[in-house]
Amino acid sequence: MSPKKIILRFGKDIADKPIIYCLVRDYDLVINILKANVDQNKEGTMVLELTGEKYDQGLAFLKNQGVRVQPLAEEVFRNEEKCTSCGACTDICPSGALYMERPSMEVKFESDNCIVCQICVKICPVKAMEVRF
């Protein structure tokens, strides 16, 4: 079974609960946390890769805990015709999905490593990085 990427959004009322631990212990899920953020109000967002036989039961548990669960239905796409390989995106990419290939000095994009943070979309001077739904 290949991992599925999901987005979790949760409020301050459950920010202190060990929900990820419960997914591993009770549902035997393999979890890769791609991105996590808890703001000053203790409201949070996580992007996860989940895999396991009890995937659906694990999602039901999250929803019962008050976590909003969304599939990661967006993807970032690199328009190779627009890209000038300036490298502006490679330094800011938190997952390493965008990198400079050496010695050719071409920007490369590994979409499987992308966590859809969209920082590259905002910073690209020629708008070569695009979001698809």
mmCIF file of N, CA and C in Angstrom:
data_model
loop_
_atom_site.group_PDB
_atom_site.id
_atom_site.type_symbol
_atom_site.label_atom_id
_atom_site.label_comp_id
_atom_site.label_asym_id
_atom_site.label_seq_id
_atom_site.Cartn_x
_atom_site.Cartn_y
_atom_site.Cartn_z
ATOM 1 N N MET A 1 0.846 -1.179 0.000
ATOM 2 C CA MET A 1 0.000 0.000 0.000
ATOM 3 C C MET A 1 0.894 1.244 0.000
ATOM 4 N N SER A 2 0.657 2.140 -0.939
ATOM 5 C CA SER A 2 1.478 3.353 -1.002
ATOM 6 C C SER A 2 0.933 4.404 -0.045
ATOM 7 N N PRO A 3 1.813 5.255 0.472
ATOM 8 C CA PRO A 3 1.371 6.285 1.430
ATOM 9 C C PRO A 3 0.411 7.274 0.788
ATOM 10 N N LYS A 4 -0.522 7.748 1.588
ATOM 11 C CA LYS A 4 -1.459 8.773 1.155
ATOM 12 C C LYS A 4 -1.134 10.052 1.906
ATOM 13 N N LYS A 5 -1.118 11.166 1.184
ATOM 14 C CA LYS A 5 -0.844 12.452 1.809
ATOM 15 C C LYS A 5 -2.154 13.100 2.231
ATOM 16 N N ILE A 6 -2.176 13.566 3.481
ATOM 17 C CA ILE A 6 -3.362 14.236 4.006
ATOM 18 C C ILE A 6 -2.948 15.490 4.767
ATOM 19 N N ILE A 7 -3.922 16.369 4.954
ATOM 20 C CA ILE A 7 -3.724 17.578 5.753
ATOM 21 C C ILE A 7 -4.619 17.470 6.971
ATOM 22 N N LEU A 8 -4.052 17.708 8.145
ATOM 23 C CA LEU A 8 -4.813 17.735 9.390
ATOM 24 C C LEU A 8 -4.863 19.169 9.891
ATOM 25 N N ARG A 9 -6.040 19.602 10.300
ATOM 26 C CA ARG A 9 -6.200 20.927 10.906
ATOM 27 C C ARG A 9 -6.898 20.715 12.246
ATOM 28 N N PHE A 10 -6.338 21.333 13.275
ATOM 29 C CA PHE A 10 -6.894 21.111 14.606
ATOM 30 C C PHE A 10 -6.850 22.392 15.417
ATOM 31 N N GLY A 11 -7.789 22.477 16.343
ATOM 32 C CA GLY A 11 -7.900 23.648 17.203
ATOM 33 C C GLY A 11 -7.131 23.490 18.494
ATOM 34 N N LYS A 12 -7.132 24.564 19.268
ATOM 35 C CA LYS A 12 -6.361 24.578 20.515
ATOM 36 C C LYS A 12 -6.879 23.574 21.534
ATOM 37 N N ASP A 13 -8.141 23.166 21.406
ATOM 38 C CA ASP A 13 -8.713 22.206 22.352
ATOM 39 C C ASP A 13 -8.096 20.817 22.239
ATOM 40 N N ILE A 14 -7.468 20.501 21.116
ATOM 41 C CA ILE A 14 -6.855 19.174 20.977
ATOM 42 C C ILE A 14 -5.367 19.227 20.650
ATOM 43 N N ALA A 15 -4.790 20.419 20.648
ATOM 44 C CA ALA A 15 -3.369 20.564 20.302
ATOM 45 C C ALA A 15 -2.449 19.811 21.259
ATOM 46 N N ASP A 16 -2.876 19.614 22.499
ATOM 47 C CA ASP A 16 -2.036 18.939 23.496
ATOM 48 C C ASP A 16 -2.278 17.426 23.583
ATOM 49 N N LYS A 17 -3.196 16.912 22.772
ATOM 50 C CA LYS A 17 -3.487 15.474 22.814
ATOM 51 C C LYS A 17 -2.498 14.703 21.933
ATOM 52 N N PRO A 18 -2.148 13.492 22.343
ATOM 53 C CA PRO A 18 -1.177 12.691 21.580
ATOM 54 C C PRO A 18 -1.836 11.920 20.432
ATOM 55 N N ILE A 19 -2.464 12.643 19.505
ATOM 56 C CA ILE A 19 -3.227 11.967 18.454
ATOM 57 C C ILE A 19 -2.344 11.174 17.488
ATOM 58 N N ILE A 20 -1.157 11.670 17.200
ATOM 59 C CA ILE A 20 -0.262 10.945 16.288
ATOM 60 C C ILE A 20 0.213 9.653 16.953
ATOM 61 N N TYR A 21 0.530 9.748 18.211
ATOM 62 C CA TYR A 21 0.920 8.548 18.968
ATOM 63 C C TYR A 21 -0.194 7.504 18.918
ATOM 64 N N CYS A 22 -1.429 7.930 19.095
ATOM 65 C CA CYS A 22 -2.565 7.001 19.067
ATOM 66 C C CYS A 22 -2.721 6.346 17.699
ATOM 67 N N LEU A 23 -2.458 7.087 16.631
ATOM 68 C CA LEU A 23 -2.538 6.498 15.294
ATOM 69 C C LEU A 23 -1.531 5.360 15.125
ATOM 70 N N VAL A 24 -0.351 5.548 15.688
ATOM 71 C CA VAL A 24 0.682 4.515 15.592
ATOM 72 C C VAL A 24 0.331 3.337 16.498
ATOM 73 N N ARG A 25 0.014 3.616 17.753
ATOM 74 C CA ARG A 25 -0.235 2.560 18.734
ATOM 75 C C ARG A 25 -1.508 1.772 18.450
ATOM 76 N N ASP A 26 -2.607 2.486 18.216
ATOM 77 C CA ASP A 26 -3.906 1.823 18.125
ATOM 78 C C ASP A 26 -4.267 1.347 16.725
ATOM 79 N N TYR A 27 -3.694 1.973 15.707
ATOM 80 C CA TYR A 27 -4.082 1.648 14.333
ATOM 81 C C TYR A 27 -2.915 1.139 13.496
ATOM 82 N N ASP A 28 -1.750 1.026 14.112
ATOM 83 C CA ASP A 28 -0.568 0.466 13.456
ATOM 84 C C ASP A 28 -0.251 1.163 12.130
ATOM 85 N N LEU A 29 -0.401 2.493 12.125
ATOM 86 C CA LEU A 29 -0.136 3.256 10.917
ATOM 87 C C LEU A 29 1.313 3.737 10.897
ATOM 88 N N VAL A 30 1.876 3.776 9.708
ATOM 89 C CA VAL A 30 3.209 4.332 9.510
ATOM 90 C C VAL A 30 3.004 5.783 9.100
ATOM 91 N N ILE A 31 3.652 6.677 9.819
ATOM 92 C CA ILE A 31 3.423 8.107 9.632
ATOM 93 C C ILE A 31 4.735 8.806 9.316
ATOM 94 N N ASN A 32 4.671 9.659 8.304
ATOM 95 C CA ASN A 32 5.785 10.533 7.966
ATOM 96 C C ASN A 32 5.241 11.957 8.034
ATOM 97 N N ILE A 33 5.721 12.742 8.982
ATOM 98 C CA ILE A 33 5.275 14.130 9.120
ATOM 99 C C ILE A 33 6.081 14.973 8.143
ATOM 100 N N LEU A 34 5.400 15.518 7.138
ATOM 101 C CA LEU A 34 6.062 16.316 6.114
ATOM 102 C C LEU A 34 6.159 17.783 6.503
ATOM 103 N N LYS A 35 5.149 18.253 7.223
ATOM 104 C CA LYS A 35 5.139 19.652 7.655
ATOM 105 C C LYS A 35 4.221 19.744 8.862
ATOM 106 N N ALA A 36 4.611 20.556 9.834
ATOM 107 C CA ALA A 36 3.782 20.768 11.016
ATOM 108 C C ALA A 36 3.926 22.200 11.480
ATOM 109 N N ASN A 37 2.820 22.775 11.888
ATOM 110 C CA ASN A 37 2.836 24.143 12.386
ATOM 111 C C ASN A 37 1.748 24.297 13.443
ATOM 112 N N VAL A 38 2.126 24.839 14.586
ATOM 113 C CA VAL A 38 1.165 25.212 15.622
ATOM 114 C C VAL A 38 1.401 26.688 15.886
ATOM 115 N N ASP A 39 0.354 27.496 15.688
ATOM 116 C CA ASP A 39 0.530 28.944 15.843
ATOM 117 C C ASP A 39 0.416 29.378 17.297
ATOM 118 N N GLN A 40 0.516 30.683 17.525
ATOM 119 C CA GLN A 40 0.501 31.221 18.887
ATOM 120 C C GLN A 40 -0.825 30.969 19.606
ATOM 121 N N ASN A 41 -1.885 30.688 18.857
ATOM 122 C CA ASN A 41 -3.194 30.372 19.466
ATOM 123 C C ASN A 41 -3.374 28.875 19.681
ATOM 124 N N LYS A 42 -2.311 28.110 19.454
ATOM 125 C CA LYS A 42 -2.296 26.648 19.587
ATOM 126 C C LYS A 42 -3.211 25.959 18.581
ATOM 127 N N GLU A 43 -3.462 26.613 17.447
ATOM 128 C CA GLU A 43 -4.184 25.975 16.352
ATOM 129 C C GLU A 43 -3.138 25.457 15.382
ATOM 130 N N GLY A 44 -3.381 24.267 14.829
ATOM 131 C CA GLY A 44 -2.319 23.662 14.045
ATOM 132 C C GLY A 44 -2.740 23.076 12.724
ATOM 133 N N THR A 45 -1.708 22.856 11.915
ATOM 134 C CA THR A 45 -1.840 22.212 10.616
ATOM 135 C C THR A 45 -0.685 21.232 10.478
ATOM 136 N N MET A 46 -0.990 20.054 9.973
ATOM 137 C CA MET A 46 0.044 19.061 9.696
ATOM 138 C C MET A 46 -0.199 18.472 8.324
ATOM 139 N N VAL A 47 0.882 18.227 7.605
ATOM 140 C CA VAL A 47 0.819 17.480 6.355
ATOM 141 C C VAL A 47 1.525 16.155 6.625
ATOM 142 N N LEU A 48 0.803 15.067 6.407
ATOM 143 C CA LEU A 48 1.322 13.734 6.724
ATOM 144 C C LEU A 48 1.241 12.807 5.529
ATOM 145 N N GLU A 49 2.117 11.829 5.524
ATOM 146 C CA GLU A 49 1.959 10.657 4.676
ATOM 147 C C GLU A 49 1.563 9.534 5.618
ATOM 148 N N LEU A 50 0.478 8.845 5.304
ATOM 149 C CA LEU A 50 -0.001 7.740 6.134
ATOM 150 C C LEU A 50 -0.104 6.478 5.305
ATOM 151 N N THR A 51 0.253 5.376 5.905
ATOM 152 C CA THR A 51 0.054 4.096 5.265
ATOM 153 C C THR A 51 -0.216 3.044 6.334
ATOM 154 N N GLY A 52 -0.993 2.064 5.965
ATOM 155 C CA GLY A 52 -1.308 0.974 6.883
ATOM 156 C C GLY A 52 -2.667 0.375 6.577
ATOM 157 N N GLU A 53 -2.855 -0.835 7.060
ATOM 158 C CA GLU A 53 -4.095 -1.563 6.782
ATOM 159 C C GLU A 53 -5.309 -0.925 7.459
ATOM 160 N N LYS A 54 -5.098 -0.224 8.564
ATOM 161 C CA LYS A 54 -6.209 0.392 9.298
ATOM 162 C C LYS A 54 -6.310 1.894 9.003
ATOM 163 N N TYR A 55 -5.942 2.283 7.787
ATOM 164 C CA TYR A 55 -5.949 3.686 7.379
ATOM 165 C C TYR A 55 -7.316 4.334 7.608
ATOM 166 N N ASP A 56 -8.375 3.694 7.121
ATOM 167 C CA ASP A 56 -9.720 4.272 7.248
ATOM 168 C C ASP A 56 -10.155 4.403 8.704
ATOM 169 N N GLN A 57 -9.828 3.403 9.522
ATOM 170 C CA GLN A 57 -10.162 3.485 10.949
ATOM 171 C C GLN A 57 -9.389 4.611 11.625
ATOM 172 N N GLY A 58 -8.148 4.807 11.216
ATOM 173 C CA GLY A 58 -7.336 5.892 11.757
ATOM 174 C C GLY A 58 -7.923 7.255 11.414
ATOM 175 N N LEU A 59 -8.392 7.414 10.176
ATOM 176 C CA LEU A 59 -9.030 8.676 9.787
ATOM 177 C C LEU A 59 -10.312 8.912 10.571
ATOM 178 N N ALA A 60 -11.075 7.849 10.792
ATOM 179 C CA ALA A 60 -12.303 7.974 11.586
ATOM 180 C C ALA A 60 -11.965 8.419 13.014
ATOM 181 N N PHE A 61 -10.894 7.877 13.589
ATOM 182 C CA PHE A 61 -10.446 8.286 14.924
ATOM 183 C C PHE A 61 -10.128 9.777 14.950
ATOM 184 N N LEU A 62 -9.365 10.242 13.945
ATOM 185 C CA LEU A 62 -9.006 11.658 13.891
ATOM 186 C C LEU A 62 -10.252 12.540 13.851
ATOM 187 N N LYS A 63 -11.189 12.171 13.014
ATOM 188 C CA LYS A 63 -12.418 12.960 12.883
ATOM 189 C C LYS A 63 -13.208 12.956 14.190
ATOM 190 N N ASN A 64 -13.237 11.815 14.872
ATOM 191 C CA ASN A 64 -13.926 11.728 16.173
ATOM 192 C C ASN A 64 -13.258 12.600 17.232
ATOM 193 N N GLN A 65 -11.965 12.867 17.067
ATOM 194 C CA GLN A 65 -11.227 13.723 17.997
ATOM 195 C C GLN A 65 -11.410 15.206 17.681
ATOM 196 N N GLY A 66 -12.074 15.509 16.582
ATOM 197 C CA GLY A 66 -12.292 16.902 16.193
ATOM 198 C C GLY A 66 -11.257 17.442 15.218
ATOM 199 N N VAL A 67 -10.461 16.561 14.646
ATOM 200 C CA VAL A 67 -9.458 16.968 13.659
ATOM 201 C C VAL A 67 -10.138 17.026 12.291
ATOM 202 N N ARG A 68 -9.924 18.127 11.579
ATOM 203 C CA ARG A 68 -10.425 18.232 10.201
ATOM 204 C C ARG A 68 -9.388 17.571 9.297
ATOM 205 N N VAL A 69 -9.825 16.597 8.521
ATOM 206 C CA VAL A 69 -8.939 15.815 7.674
ATOM 207 C C VAL A 69 -9.280 16.094 6.214
ATOM 208 N N GLN A 70 -8.264 16.430 5.436
ATOM 209 C CA GLN A 70 -8.448 16.668 4.010
ATOM 210 C C GLN A 70 -7.394 15.892 3.241
ATOM 211 N N PRO A 71 -7.774 15.310 2.129
ATOM 212 C CA PRO A 71 -6.733 14.722 1.281
ATOM 213 C C PRO A 71 -5.908 15.848 0.673
ATOM 214 N N LEU A 72 -4.664 15.577 0.425
ATOM 215 C CA LEU A 72 -3.810 16.576 -0.214
ATOM 216 C C LEU A 72 -4.129 16.523 -1.706
ATOM 217 N N ALA A 73 -5.138 17.313 -2.098
ATOM 218 C CA ALA A 73 -5.648 17.268 -3.462
ATOM 219 C C ALA A 73 -4.951 18.277 -4.365
ATOM 220 N N GLU A 74 -4.078 19.063 -3.818
ATOM 221 C CA GLU A 74 -3.329 20.017 -4.612
ATOM 222 C C GLU A 74 -1.965 19.430 -4.907
ATOM 223 N N GLU A 75 -1.404 19.887 -5.981
ATOM 224 C CA GLU A 75 -0.020 19.551 -6.257
ATOM 225 C C GLU A 75 0.647 20.754 -6.892
ATOM 226 N N VAL A 76 1.929 20.856 -6.680
ATOM 227 C CA VAL A 76 2.707 21.915 -7.300
ATOM 228 C C VAL A 76 3.319 21.333 -8.566
ATOM 229 N N PHE A 77 3.257 22.107 -9.620
ATOM 230 C CA PHE A 77 3.755 21.693 -10.924
ATOM 231 C C PHE A 77 4.792 22.695 -11.399
ATOM 232 N N ARG A 78 5.868 22.214 -11.957
ATOM 233 C CA ARG A 78 6.908 23.097 -12.505
ATOM 234 C C ARG A 78 6.752 23.169 -14.010
ATOM 235 N N ASN A 79 6.474 24.373 -14.520
ATOM 236 C CA ASN A 79 6.353 24.601 -15.949
ATOM 237 C C ASN A 79 7.766 24.771 -16.505
ATOM 238 N N GLU A 80 8.262 23.736 -17.136
ATOM 239 C CA GLU A 80 9.653 23.732 -17.600
ATOM 240 C C GLU A 80 9.906 24.749 -18.711
ATOM 241 N N GLU A 81 8.872 25.116 -19.455
ATOM 242 C CA GLU A 81 9.045 26.127 -20.513
ATOM 243 C C GLU A 81 9.278 27.514 -19.925
ATOM 244 N N LYS A 82 8.668 27.790 -18.782
ATOM 245 C CA LYS A 82 8.836 29.098 -18.142
ATOM 246 C C LYS A 82 10.095 29.174 -17.287
ATOM 247 N N CYS A 83 10.500 28.051 -16.727
ATOM 248 C CA CYS A 83 11.611 28.037 -15.775
ATOM 249 C C CYS A 83 12.926 28.435 -16.442
ATOM 250 N N THR A 84 13.626 29.360 -15.797
ATOM 251 C CA THR A 84 14.932 29.813 -16.295
ATOM 252 C C THR A 84 16.090 29.226 -15.481
ATOM 253 N N SER A 85 15.776 28.353 -14.526
ATOM 254 C CA SER A 85 16.770 27.738 -13.638
ATOM 255 C C SER A 85 17.579 28.777 -12.870
ATOM 256 N N CYS A 86 16.883 29.827 -12.414
ATOM 257 C CA CYS A 86 17.565 30.874 -11.638
ATOM 258 C C CYS A 86 17.959 30.374 -10.251
ATOM 259 N N GLY A 87 17.245 29.367 -9.745
ATOM 260 C CA GLY A 87 17.574 28.784 -8.447
ATOM 261 C C GLY A 87 16.943 29.456 -7.246
ATOM 262 N N ALA A 88 16.118 30.483 -7.450
ATOM 263 C CA ALA A 88 15.500 31.191 -6.323
ATOM 264 C C ALA A 88 14.680 30.236 -5.450
ATOM 265 N N CYS A 89 14.084 29.239 -6.046
ATOM 266 C CA CYS A 89 13.216 28.309 -5.318
ATOM 267 C C CYS A 89 13.995 27.251 -4.528
ATOM 268 N N THR A 90 15.203 26.961 -4.946
ATOM 269 C CA THR A 90 15.917 25.838 -4.336
ATOM 270 C C THR A 90 16.350 26.102 -2.900
ATOM 271 N N ASP A 91 16.676 27.328 -2.582
ATOM 272 C CA ASP A 91 17.106 27.653 -1.215
ATOM 273 C C ASP A 91 15.965 27.657 -0.216
ATOM 274 N N ILE A 92 14.757 27.932 -0.682
ATOM 275 C CA ILE A 92 13.626 28.076 0.243
ATOM 276 C C ILE A 92 12.750 26.829 0.329
ATOM 277 N N CYS A 93 13.014 25.832 -0.478
ATOM 278 C CA CYS A 93 12.183 24.622 -0.480
ATOM 279 C C CYS A 93 12.474 23.795 0.778
ATOM 280 N N PRO A 94 11.494 23.689 1.707
ATOM 281 C CA PRO A 94 11.763 23.001 2.974
ATOM 282 C C PRO A 94 11.907 21.485 2.851
ATOM 283 N N SER A 95 11.410 20.909 1.774
ATOM 284 C CA SER A 95 11.469 19.452 1.645
ATOM 285 C C SER A 95 12.582 18.970 0.722
ATOM 286 N N GLY A 96 13.246 19.909 0.040
ATOM 287 C CA GLY A 96 14.288 19.521 -0.901
ATOM 288 C C GLY A 96 13.747 19.015 -2.227
ATOM 289 N N ALA A 97 12.446 19.224 -2.477
ATOM 290 C CA ALA A 97 11.851 18.786 -3.742
ATOM 291 C C ALA A 97 12.425 19.552 -4.922
ATOM 292 N N LEU A 98 12.815 20.791 -4.676
ATOM 293 C CA LEU A 98 13.472 21.613 -5.700
ATOM 294 C C LEU A 98 14.955 21.683 -5.361
ATOM 295 N N TYR A 99 15.783 21.374 -6.329
ATOM 296 C CA TYR A 99 17.216 21.396 -6.080
ATOM 297 C C TYR A 99 17.962 21.738 -7.370
ATOM 298 N N MET A 100 19.176 22.164 -7.214
ATOM 299 C CA MET A 100 20.028 22.515 -8.341
ATOM 300 C C MET A 100 20.881 21.300 -8.691
ATOM 301 N N GLU A 101 20.737 20.826 -9.908
ATOM 302 C CA GLU A 101 21.536 19.688 -10.358
ATOM 303 C C GLU A 101 22.888 20.192 -10.856
ATOM 304 N N ARG A 102 23.916 19.555 -10.376
ATOM 305 C CA ARG A 102 25.271 19.955 -10.758
ATOM 306 C C ARG A 102 25.877 18.873 -11.636
ATOM 307 N N PRO A 103 26.703 19.154 -12.566
ATOM 308 C CA PRO A 103 27.291 20.448 -12.889
ATOM 309 C C PRO A 103 26.454 21.269 -13.874
ATOM 310 N N SER A 104 25.323 20.749 -14.341
ATOM 311 C CA SER A 104 24.536 21.458 -15.366
ATOM 312 C C SER A 104 23.882 22.742 -14.848
ATOM 313 N N MET A 105 23.740 22.868 -13.521
ATOM 314 C CA MET A 105 23.108 24.025 -12.878
ATOM 315 C C MET A 105 21.664 24.211 -13.343
ATOM 316 N N GLU A 106 20.964 23.095 -13.513
ATOM 317 C CA GLU A 106 19.553 23.119 -13.865
ATOM 318 C C GLU A 106 18.728 22.856 -12.616
ATOM 319 N N VAL A 107 17.623 23.574 -12.482
ATOM 320 C CA VAL A 107 16.706 23.320 -11.379
ATOM 321 C C VAL A 107 15.917 22.054 -11.705
ATOM 322 N N LYS A 108 15.868 21.152 -10.745
ATOM 323 C CA LYS A 108 15.110 19.907 -10.874
ATOM 324 C C LYS A 108 14.020 19.887 -9.809
ATOM 325 N N PHE A 109 12.922 19.195 -10.098
ATOM 326 C CA PHE A 109 11.775 19.139 -9.195
ATOM 327 C C PHE A 109 11.336 17.694 -9.022
ATOM 328 N N GLU A 110 11.395 17.211 -7.779
ATOM 329 C CA GLU A 110 10.932 15.868 -7.426
ATOM 330 C C GLU A 110 9.554 16.014 -6.770
ATOM 331 N N SER A 111 8.505 15.891 -7.552
ATOM 332 C CA SER A 111 7.153 16.154 -7.049
ATOM 333 C C SER A 111 6.749 15.224 -5.906
ATOM 334 N N ASP A 112 7.308 14.021 -5.853
ATOM 335 C CA ASP A 112 6.977 13.098 -4.760
ATOM 336 C C ASP A 112 7.453 13.613 -3.409
ATOM 337 N N ASN A 113 8.465 14.482 -3.396
ATOM 338 C CA ASN A 113 8.985 15.045 -2.146
ATOM 339 C C ASN A 113 8.298 16.345 -1.750
ATOM 340 N N CYS A 114 7.459 16.866 -2.636
ATOM 341 C CA CYS A 114 6.807 18.166 -2.405
ATOM 342 C C CYS A 114 5.737 18.054 -1.320
ATOM 343 N N ILE A 115 5.735 19.016 -0.394
ATOM 344 C CA ILE A 115 4.727 19.049 0.678
ATOM 345 C C ILE A 115 3.678 20.128 0.419
ATOM 346 N N VAL A 116 3.676 20.715 -0.745
ATOM 347 C CA VAL A 116 2.689 21.693 -1.205
ATOM 348 C C VAL A 116 2.592 22.888 -0.248
ATOM 349 N N CYS A 117 3.722 23.354 0.208
ATOM 350 C CA CYS A 117 3.738 24.543 1.073
ATOM 351 C C CYS A 117 3.527 25.819 0.248
ATOM 352 N N GLN A 118 3.796 25.736 -1.035
ATOM 353 C CA GLN A 118 3.581 26.802 -2.012
ATOM 354 C C GLN A 118 4.523 28.001 -1.862
ATOM 355 N N ILE A 119 5.581 27.853 -1.107
ATOM 356 C CA ILE A 119 6.554 28.943 -0.989
ATOM 357 C C ILE A 119 7.182 29.219 -2.347
ATOM 358 N N CYS A 120 7.473 28.168 -3.097
ATOM 359 C CA CYS A 120 8.098 28.334 -4.411
ATOM 360 C C CYS A 120 7.183 29.080 -5.379
ATOM 361 N N VAL A 121 5.896 28.863 -5.252
ATOM 362 C CA VAL A 121 4.923 29.537 -6.124
ATOM 363 C C VAL A 121 4.999 31.043 -5.911
ATOM 364 N N LYS A 122 5.137 31.427 -4.651
ATOM 365 C CA LYS A 122 5.185 32.856 -4.314
ATOM 366 C C LYS A 122 6.507 33.501 -4.710
ATOM 367 N N ILE A 123 7.608 32.752 -4.624
ATOM 368 C CA ILE A 123 8.925 33.360 -4.822
ATOM 369 C C ILE A 123 9.420 33.320 -6.269
ATOM 370 N N CYS A 124 8.884 32.449 -7.098
ATOM 371 C CA CYS A 124 9.388 32.283 -8.463
ATOM 372 C C CYS A 124 9.175 33.563 -9.277
ATOM 373 N N PRO A 125 10.271 34.177 -9.759
ATOM 374 C CA PRO A 125 10.143 35.451 -10.478
ATOM 375 C C PRO A 125 9.461 35.326 -11.837
ATOM 376 N N VAL A 126 9.481 34.133 -12.443
ATOM 377 C CA VAL A 126 8.855 33.960 -13.758
ATOM 378 C C VAL A 126 7.564 33.141 -13.690
ATOM 379 N N LYS A 127 7.114 32.871 -12.461
ATOM 380 C CA LYS A 127 5.862 32.126 -12.228
ATOM 381 C C LYS A 127 5.862 30.741 -12.898
ATOM 382 N N ALA A 128 7.009 30.068 -12.821
ATOM 383 C CA ALA A 128 7.122 28.729 -13.394
ATOM 384 C C ALA A 128 6.535 27.657 -12.487
ATOM 385 N N MET A 129 6.365 27.969 -11.204
ATOM 386 C CA MET A 129 5.766 27.022 -10.261
ATOM 387 C C MET A 129 4.282 27.326 -10.142
ATOM 388 N N GLU A 130 3.466 26.308 -10.385
ATOM 389 C CA GLU A 130 2.024 26.490 -10.427
ATOM 390 C C GLU A 130 1.343 25.465 -9.526
ATOM 391 N N VAL A 131 0.145 25.810 -9.040
ATOM 392 C CA VAL A 131 -0.632 24.883 -8.215
ATOM 393 C C VAL A 131 -1.743 24.302 -9.064
ATOM 394 N N ARG A 132 -1.886 22.989 -8.988
ATOM 395 C CA ARG A 132 -2.968 22.282 -9.679
ATOM 396 C C ARG A 132 -3.865 21.632 -8.642
ATOM 397 N N PHE A 133 -5.142 21.602 -8.939
ATOM 398 C CA PHE A 133 -6.122 20.955 -8.045
ATOM 399 C C PHE A 133 -6.642 19.697 -8.678
#
